[in-house]
Amino acid sequence: MLALACDIGGTNTRLGLVRDGILLSGSTGSYSNDDFEDFYAVAATFLHERDTQRVDSVCIALAAVATAEGATLTNRDWTIARDRVAAASGAGRVDFINDFEALGYAMGQVEKLKSQCLTPGRAHGRPGPRLVLGAGTGFNASAWCPSRFGAAPHVVAAECGHMTLPLAGEAEFSLQGALSAGRGRASVERALSGRGLFEIYQWQCAKAGRVPSVATAADVSRLAVTRADRDCEQAGHMFMRLLGRVCGDLALAYLPFSGVYLSGGVSRAFARSLSKDPTFLDAFRAKGRQADFMESFPVHLLLDDRTALHGCAEWLRLSAA
Amino acid sequence: MLALACDIGGTNTRLGLVRDGILLSGSTGSYSNDDFEDFYAVAATFLHERDTQRVDSVCIALAAVATAEGATLTNRDWTIARDRVAAASGAGRVDFINDFEALGYAMGQVEKLKSQCLTPGRAHGRPGPRLVLGAGTGFNASAWCPSRFGAAPHVVAAECGHMTLPLAGEAEFSLQGALSAGRGRASVERALSGRGLFEIYQWQCAKAGRVPSVATAADVSRLAVTRADRDCEQAGHMFMRLLGRVCGDLALAYLPFSGVYLSGGVSRAFARSLSKDPTFLDAFRAKGRQADFMESFPVHLLLDDRTALHGCAEWLRLSAA
């Protein structure tokens, strides 16, 4: 059984070949969407480069809701029709899964993923669910749960980015006012996303009575981590504190005794701070009398660009069984 | 296969006989713990009354963490040893599950449960997970997820009562101050429990400059629902608003397209208000641009005292398969 795994993002598309539910590590490739007219051209190029005429099935992970016909990317004018993918790849079956569901399925093959442990001394935890969550363009999470009855594991899909942003204390209430202005409320991803980080930075500058001098979220995180700008640094601290708190809240919702995995571009941009600065982990643990209980959950930062492809592979493995 | 299902609460213990994974409806009984020296005496009385000498297995739902030996109730001085239950009932197998996990398993037999729909016109939803959550002595939730691959359904256990209480706006920030005084934080169950309702009432009285005239949470909910006391009524509104918001947040975490089920004594005490007053459902839906999406989730109030027993039955059915 040879299959094609695809992870279609807004900017890049990653592809890989999967045999019997395992991603062939030498087979993967990444392509800039701007270089192609449509997804079919990306897939054709990939298969041609891999000297592969046809595959048995295709699994596509993307940030979109799929219908019987296919899916349309939310952040790019690409429609991906199931029958055209089948025709171009020879596949008898074409499946679409949500991008975060793919990360959830990847938790079933976590030993294949590059990651960094943020809780040294407790890297492994005990048997139980795994939680993957991430801040990037938006925020979301997904939980992988081993079955209690020897059946296939289960992946819980979610829309955690739209949950209420949990805030406490005066400074954060002022931030809530800024983030909810004109919107009536502040959701989790209103703060925990690239755009959210930038709005936290703007709020921080306003609070300090300074004019923002930095133009992008990427710059804010870079200057925060290198401690080169005090407003960026303060904004970074607030971001990590809120990320830690939300991460802890979601750990209480899924009890991931087998590990919490942070994903997403903005989370990764804070890699150095997450491992050296206690802000994130302190907020993760700050659950009153449950602080000791929070130590049950090992926390890791995912560093693997191919996590969603491994998730497609695991999905193909489970759906073929 | 005859089995014994037990739901041990702090005040009452409910028991029932289960044949082939189905609770025998005429078999159930409820006993006041105060009338018995220990759990074994309750079980013996029940089996004697049902003219039953022995069962094949036992499933016990309770608010405690079980070990290999058994479990000790957190709110009563009762230890339940696995081997003594086995000896007293003749069972070859004695299993313990968490009280909220039992409610989660009961979602697999939801058609057997008495409930009231709070979202008329959309009682059924579409295939997907079911979420059960409740405010009583504490607060918790559990999600039942049908398997994607034709295997057994999965129940997600949680500790949602310890998540951060999501608050917004000035009045609620003042409440946060009151609820977190001396504790450093306010968790979900700090507000959404019997004790929480009473603390909201006390805060409401202080805000209004009145001396509290009501002594128990049960009185607060009764006077709120009957609109007999304005402070109780205001406290009840705040309680329902926070319950609706948390309920909506948790719906986003588990996507219960097949239904949200409210459980617990304090939730039930507000039954009349939940169905007549829009406060709860308005707060449930108040997720900004996701308000329409929130309509995907039917919401019900569980009225069945035997929900946990049905959950034990479903657990016995799944574990025997």
PDB file of N, CA and C in Angstrom, chain A residues 251-304:
ATOM      1  N   ALA A 251      -4.773  21.166  29.419  1.00  0.00           N
ATOM      2  CA  ALA A 251      -4.283  19.919  30.017  1.00  0.00           C
ATOM      3  C   ALA A 251      -5.333  19.372  30.995  1.00  0.00           C
ATOM      4  N   LEU A 252      -6.012  20.266  31.725  1.00  0.00           N
ATOM      5  CA  LEU A 252      -7.066  19.822  32.644  1.00  0.00           C
ATOM      6  C   LEU A 252      -8.286  19.301  31.894  1.00  0.00           C
ATOM      7  N   ALA A 253      -8.446  19.717  30.640  1.00  0.00           N
ATOM      8  CA  ALA A 253      -9.596  19.267  29.849  1.00  0.00           C
ATOM      9  C   ALA A 253      -9.361  17.902  29.200  1.00  0.00           C
ATOM     10  N   TYR A 254      -8.101  17.540  28.943  1.00  0.00           N
ATOM     11  CA  TYR A 254      -7.829  16.275  28.240  1.00  0.00           C
ATOM     12  C   TYR A 254      -6.924  15.323  29.033  1.00  0.00           C
ATOM     13  N   LEU A 255      -6.365  15.792  30.151  1.00  0.00           N
ATOM     14  CA  LEU A 255      -5.464  14.986  30.991  1.00  0.00           C
ATOM     15  C   LEU A 255      -4.393  14.240  30.183  1.00  0.00           C
ATOM     16  N   PRO A 256      -3.516  14.996  29.510  1.00  0.00           N
ATOM     17  CA  PRO A 256      -2.498  14.378  28.655  1.00  0.00           C
ATOM     18  C   PRO A 256      -1.287  13.866  29.453  1.00  0.00           C
ATOM     19  N   PHE A 257      -1.505  12.756  30.200  1.00  0.00           N
ATOM     20  CA  PHE A 257      -0.437  12.207  31.046  1.00  0.00           C
ATOM     21  C   PHE A 257       0.768  11.774  30.219  1.00  0.00           C
ATOM     22  N   SER A 258       0.551  11.552  28.951  1.00  0.00           N
ATOM     23  CA  SER A 258       1.631  11.095  28.093  1.00  0.00           C
ATOM     24  C   SER A 258       2.305  12.248  27.345  1.00  0.00           C
ATOM     25  N   GLY A 259       1.879  13.478  27.613  1.00  0.00           N
ATOM     26  CA  GLY A 259       2.600  14.617  27.062  1.00  0.00           C
ATOM     27  C   GLY A 259       1.766  15.700  26.405  1.00  0.00           C
ATOM     28  N   VAL A 260       2.218  16.950  26.621  1.00  0.00           N
ATOM     29  CA  VAL A 260       1.663  18.119  25.931  1.00  0.00           C
ATOM     30  C   VAL A 260       2.695  18.525  24.887  1.00  0.00           C
ATOM     31  N   TYR A 261       2.272  18.731  23.656  1.00  0.00           N
ATOM     32  CA  TYR A 261       3.186  19.112  22.581  1.00  0.00           C
ATOM     33  C   TYR A 261       2.781  20.454  22.002  1.00  0.00           C
ATOM     34  N   LEU A 262       3.696  21.434  22.154  1.00  0.00           N
ATOM     35  CA  LEU A 262       3.465  22.773  21.622  1.00  0.00           C
ATOM     36  C   LEU A 262       3.876  22.809  20.167  1.00  0.00           C
ATOM     37  N   SER A 263       3.010  23.350  19.337  1.00  0.00           N
ATOM     38  CA  SER A 263       3.291  23.414  17.914  1.00  0.00           C
ATOM     39  C   SER A 263       3.050  24.836  17.442  1.00  0.00           C
ATOM     40  N   GLY A 264       3.263  25.099  16.160  1.00  0.00           N
ATOM     41  CA  GLY A 264       2.922  26.413  15.605  1.00  0.00           C
ATOM     42  C   GLY A 264       4.104  27.358  15.547  1.00  0.00           C
ATOM     43  N   GLY A 265       4.089  28.209  14.518  1.00  0.00           N
ATOM     44  CA  GLY A 265       5.209  29.114  14.258  1.00  0.00           C
ATOM     45  C   GLY A 265       5.490  30.078  15.396  1.00  0.00           C
ATOM     46  N   VAL A 266       4.441  30.621  16.015  1.00  0.00           N
ATOM     47  CA  VAL A 266       4.683  31.617  17.066  1.00  0.00           C
ATOM     48  C   VAL A 266       5.230  30.922  18.312  1.00  0.00           C
ATOM     49  N   SER A 267       4.694  29.730  18.640  1.00  0.00           N
ATOM     50  CA  SER A 267       5.248  28.981  19.780  1.00  0.00           C
ATOM     51  C   SER A 267       6.740  28.731  19.540  1.00  0.00           C
ATOM     52  N   ARG A 268       7.068  28.279  18.326  1.00  0.00           N
ATOM     53  CA  ARG A 268       8.471  27.939  18.014  1.00  0.00           C
ATOM     54  C   ARG A 268       9.374  29.169  18.048  1.00  0.00           C
ATOM     55  N   ALA A 269       8.807  30.334  17.673  1.00  0.00           N
ATOM     56  CA  ALA A 269       9.612  31.553  17.694  1.00  0.00           C
ATOM     57  C   ALA A 269      10.086  31.870  19.115  1.00  0.00           C
ATOM     58  N   PHE A 270       9.361  31.354  20.121  1.00  0.00           N
ATOM     59  CA  PHE A 270       9.742  31.594  21.519  1.00  0.00           C
ATOM     60  C   PHE A 270      10.541  30.429  22.106  1.00  0.00           C
ATOM     61  N   ALA A 271      11.021  29.548  21.249  1.00  0.00           N
ATOM     62  CA  ALA A 271      11.699  28.327  21.713  1.00  0.00           C
ATOM     63  C   ALA A 271      12.722  28.621  22.815  1.00  0.00           C
ATOM     64  N   ARG A 272      13.597  29.593  22.570  1.00  0.00           N
ATOM     65  CA  ARG A 272      14.660  29.850  23.532  1.00  0.00           C
ATOM     66  C   ARG A 272      14.092  30.299  24.882  1.00  0.00           C
ATOM     67  N   SER A 273      13.111  31.197  24.840  1.00  0.00           N
ATOM     68  CA  SER A 273      12.510  31.668  26.093  1.00  0.00           C
ATOM     69  C   SER A 273      11.735  30.560  26.803  1.00  0.00           C
ATOM     70  N   LEU A 274      11.040  29.728  26.029  1.00  0.00           N
ATOM     71  CA  LEU A 274      10.226  28.673  26.645  1.00  0.00           C
ATOM     72  C   LEU A 274      11.093  27.726  27.465  1.00  0.00           C
ATOM     73  N   SER A 275      12.333  27.513  27.023  1.00  0.00           N
ATOM     74  CA  SER A 275      13.186  26.569  27.751  1.00  0.00           C
ATOM     75  C   SER A 275      14.023  27.251  28.832  1.00  0.00           C
ATOM     76  N   LYS A 276      14.230  28.563  28.732  1.00  0.00           N
ATOM     77  CA  LYS A 276      15.125  29.219  29.695  1.00  0.00           C
ATOM     78  C   LYS A 276      14.400  30.090  30.713  1.00  0.00           C
ATOM     79  N   ASP A 277      13.248  30.635  30.315  1.00  0.00           N
ATOM     80  CA  ASP A 277      12.524  31.584  31.151  1.00  0.00           C
ATOM     81  C   ASP A 277      11.372  30.816  31.824  1.00  0.00           C
ATOM     82  N   PRO A 278      11.198  30.947  33.147  1.00  0.00           N
ATOM     83  CA  PRO A 278      10.157  30.147  33.815  1.00  0.00           C
ATOM     84  C   PRO A 278       8.722  30.634  33.564  1.00  0.00           C
ATOM     85  N   THR A 279       8.544  31.757  32.863  1.00  0.00           N
ATOM     86  CA  THR A 279       7.206  32.352  32.725  1.00  0.00           C
ATOM     87  C   THR A 279       6.159  31.356  32.236  1.00  0.00           C
ATOM     88  N   PHE A 280       6.459  30.658  31.145  1.00  0.00           N
ATOM     89  CA  PHE A 280       5.493  29.727  30.556  1.00  0.00           C
ATOM     90  C   PHE A 280       5.153  28.593  31.513  1.00  0.00           C
ATOM     91  N   LEU A 281       6.176  27.921  32.036  1.00  0.00           N
ATOM     92  CA  LEU A 281       5.903  26.770  32.902  1.00  0.00           C
ATOM     93  C   LEU A 281       5.273  27.184  34.226  1.00  0.00           C
ATOM     94  N   ASP A 282       5.663  28.339  34.757  1.00  0.00           N
ATOM     95  CA  ASP A 282       5.033  28.829  35.991  1.00  0.00           C
ATOM     96  C   ASP A 282       3.534  29.023  35.776  1.00  0.00           C
ATOM     97  N   ALA A 283       3.177  29.605  34.622  1.00  0.00           N
ATOM     98  CA  ALA A 283       1.750  29.832  34.340  1.00  0.00           C
ATOM     99  C   ALA A 283       1.044  28.504  34.093  1.00  0.00           C
ATOM    100  N   PHE A 284       1.719  27.566  33.469  1.00  0.00           N
ATOM    101  CA  PHE A 284       1.139  26.238  33.216  1.00  0.00           C
ATOM    102  C   PHE A 284       0.769  25.561  34.537  1.00  0.00           C
ATOM    103  N   ARG A 285       1.660  25.687  35.519  1.00  0.00           N
ATOM    104  CA  ARG A 285       1.473  25.018  36.812  1.00  0.00           C
ATOM    105  C   ARG A 285       0.558  25.764  37.760  1.00  0.00           C
ATOM    106  N   ALA A 286       0.298  27.065  37.493  1.00  0.00           N
ATOM    107  CA  ALA A 286      -0.380  27.923  38.491  1.00  0.00           C
ATOM    108  C   ALA A 286      -1.862  27.593  38.601  1.00  0.00           C
ATOM    109  N   LYS A 287      -2.179  26.384  39.083  1.00  0.00           N
ATOM    110  CA  LYS A 287      -3.568  25.971  39.241  1.00  0.00           C
ATOM    111  C   LYS A 287      -3.861  25.718  40.712  1.00  0.00           C
ATOM    112  N   GLY A 288      -3.421  26.619  41.578  1.00  0.00           N
ATOM    113  CA  GLY A 288      -3.720  26.542  43.003  1.00  0.00           C
ATOM    114  C   GLY A 288      -3.321  25.202  43.594  1.00  0.00           C
ATOM    115  N   ARG A 289      -4.275  24.551  44.264  1.00  0.00           N
ATOM    116  CA  ARG A 289      -3.985  23.275  44.917  1.00  0.00           C
ATOM    117  C   ARG A 289      -3.641  22.169  43.919  1.00  0.00           C
ATOM    118  N   GLN A 290      -3.852  22.422  42.625  1.00  0.00           N
ATOM    119  CA  GLN A 290      -3.552  21.408  41.616  1.00  0.00           C
ATOM    120  C   GLN A 290      -2.143  21.554  41.049  1.00  0.00           C
ATOM    121  N   ALA A 291      -1.330  22.442  41.637  1.00  0.00           N
ATOM    122  CA  ALA A 291       0.006  22.690  41.087  1.00  0.00           C
ATOM    123  C   ALA A 291       0.816  21.394  40.991  1.00  0.00           C
ATOM    124  N   ASP A 292       0.750  20.559  42.029  1.00  0.00           N
ATOM    125  CA  ASP A 292       1.492  19.290  41.991  1.00  0.00           C
ATOM    126  C   ASP A 292       0.943  18.374  40.899  1.00  0.00           C
ATOM    127  N   PHE A 293      -0.384  18.354  40.787  1.00  0.00           N
ATOM    128  CA  PHE A 293      -1.016  17.529  39.760  1.00  0.00           C
ATOM    129  C   PHE A 293      -0.539  17.930  38.363  1.00  0.00           C
ATOM    130  N   MET A 294      -0.324  19.235  38.150  1.00  0.00           N
ATOM    131  CA  MET A 294       0.115  19.721  36.840  1.00  0.00           C
ATOM    132  C   MET A 294       1.490  19.170  36.468  1.00  0.00           C
ATOM    133  N   GLU A 295       2.244  18.733  37.481  1.00  0.00           N
ATOM    134  CA  GLU A 295       3.560  18.125  37.218  1.00  0.00           C
ATOM    135  C   GLU A 295       3.412  16.756  36.561  1.00  0.00           C
ATOM    136  N   SER A 296       2.182  16.227  36.510  1.00  0.00           N
ATOM    137  CA  SER A 296       1.964  14.929  35.866  1.00  0.00           C
ATOM    138  C   SER A 296       2.111  15.007  34.347  1.00  0.00           C
ATOM    139  N   PHE A 297       2.103  16.239  33.810  1.00  0.00           N
ATOM    140  CA  PHE A 297       2.071  16.373  32.356  1.00  0.00           C
ATOM    141  C   PHE A 297       3.416  16.840  31.801  1.00  0.00           C
ATOM    142  N   PRO A 298       4.136  15.960  31.123  1.00  0.00           N
ATOM    143  CA  PRO A 298       5.384  16.409  30.486  1.00  0.00           C
ATOM    144  C   PRO A 298       5.034  17.388  29.358  1.00  0.00           C
ATOM    145  N   VAL A 299       5.876  18.385  29.145  1.00  0.00           N
ATOM    146  CA  VAL A 299       5.610  19.379  28.097  1.00  0.00           C
ATOM    147  C   VAL A 299       6.783  19.404  27.113  1.00  0.00           C
ATOM    148  N   HIS A 300       6.458  19.386  25.833  1.00  0.00           N
ATOM    149  CA  HIS A 300       7.473  19.384  24.780  1.00  0.00           C
ATOM    150  C   HIS A 300       7.159  20.463  23.754  1.00  0.00           C
ATOM    151  N   LEU A 301       8.214  20.931  23.103  1.00  0.00           N
ATOM    152  CA  LEU A 301       8.041  21.839  21.969  1.00  0.00           C
ATOM    153  C   LEU A 301       8.314  21.039  20.705  1.00  0.00           C
ATOM    154  N   LEU A 302       7.352  20.990  19.804  1.00  0.00           N
ATOM    155  CA  LEU A 302       7.518  20.247  18.549  1.00  0.00           C
ATOM    156  C   LEU A 302       8.397  21.064  17.607  1.00  0.00           C
ATOM    157  N   LEU A 303       9.417  20.437  17.068  1.00  0.00           N
ATOM    158  CA  LEU A 303      10.321  21.151  16.168  1.00  0.00           C
ATOM    159  C   LEU A 303      10.231  20.602  14.751  1.00  0.00           C
ATOM    160  N   ASP A 304       9.294  19.677  14.543  1.00  0.00           N
ATOM    161  CA  ASP A 304       9.270  18.930  13.293  1.00  0.00           C
ATOM    162  C   ASP A 304       8.305  19.555  12.289  1.00  0.00           C
TER     163      ASP A 304
END
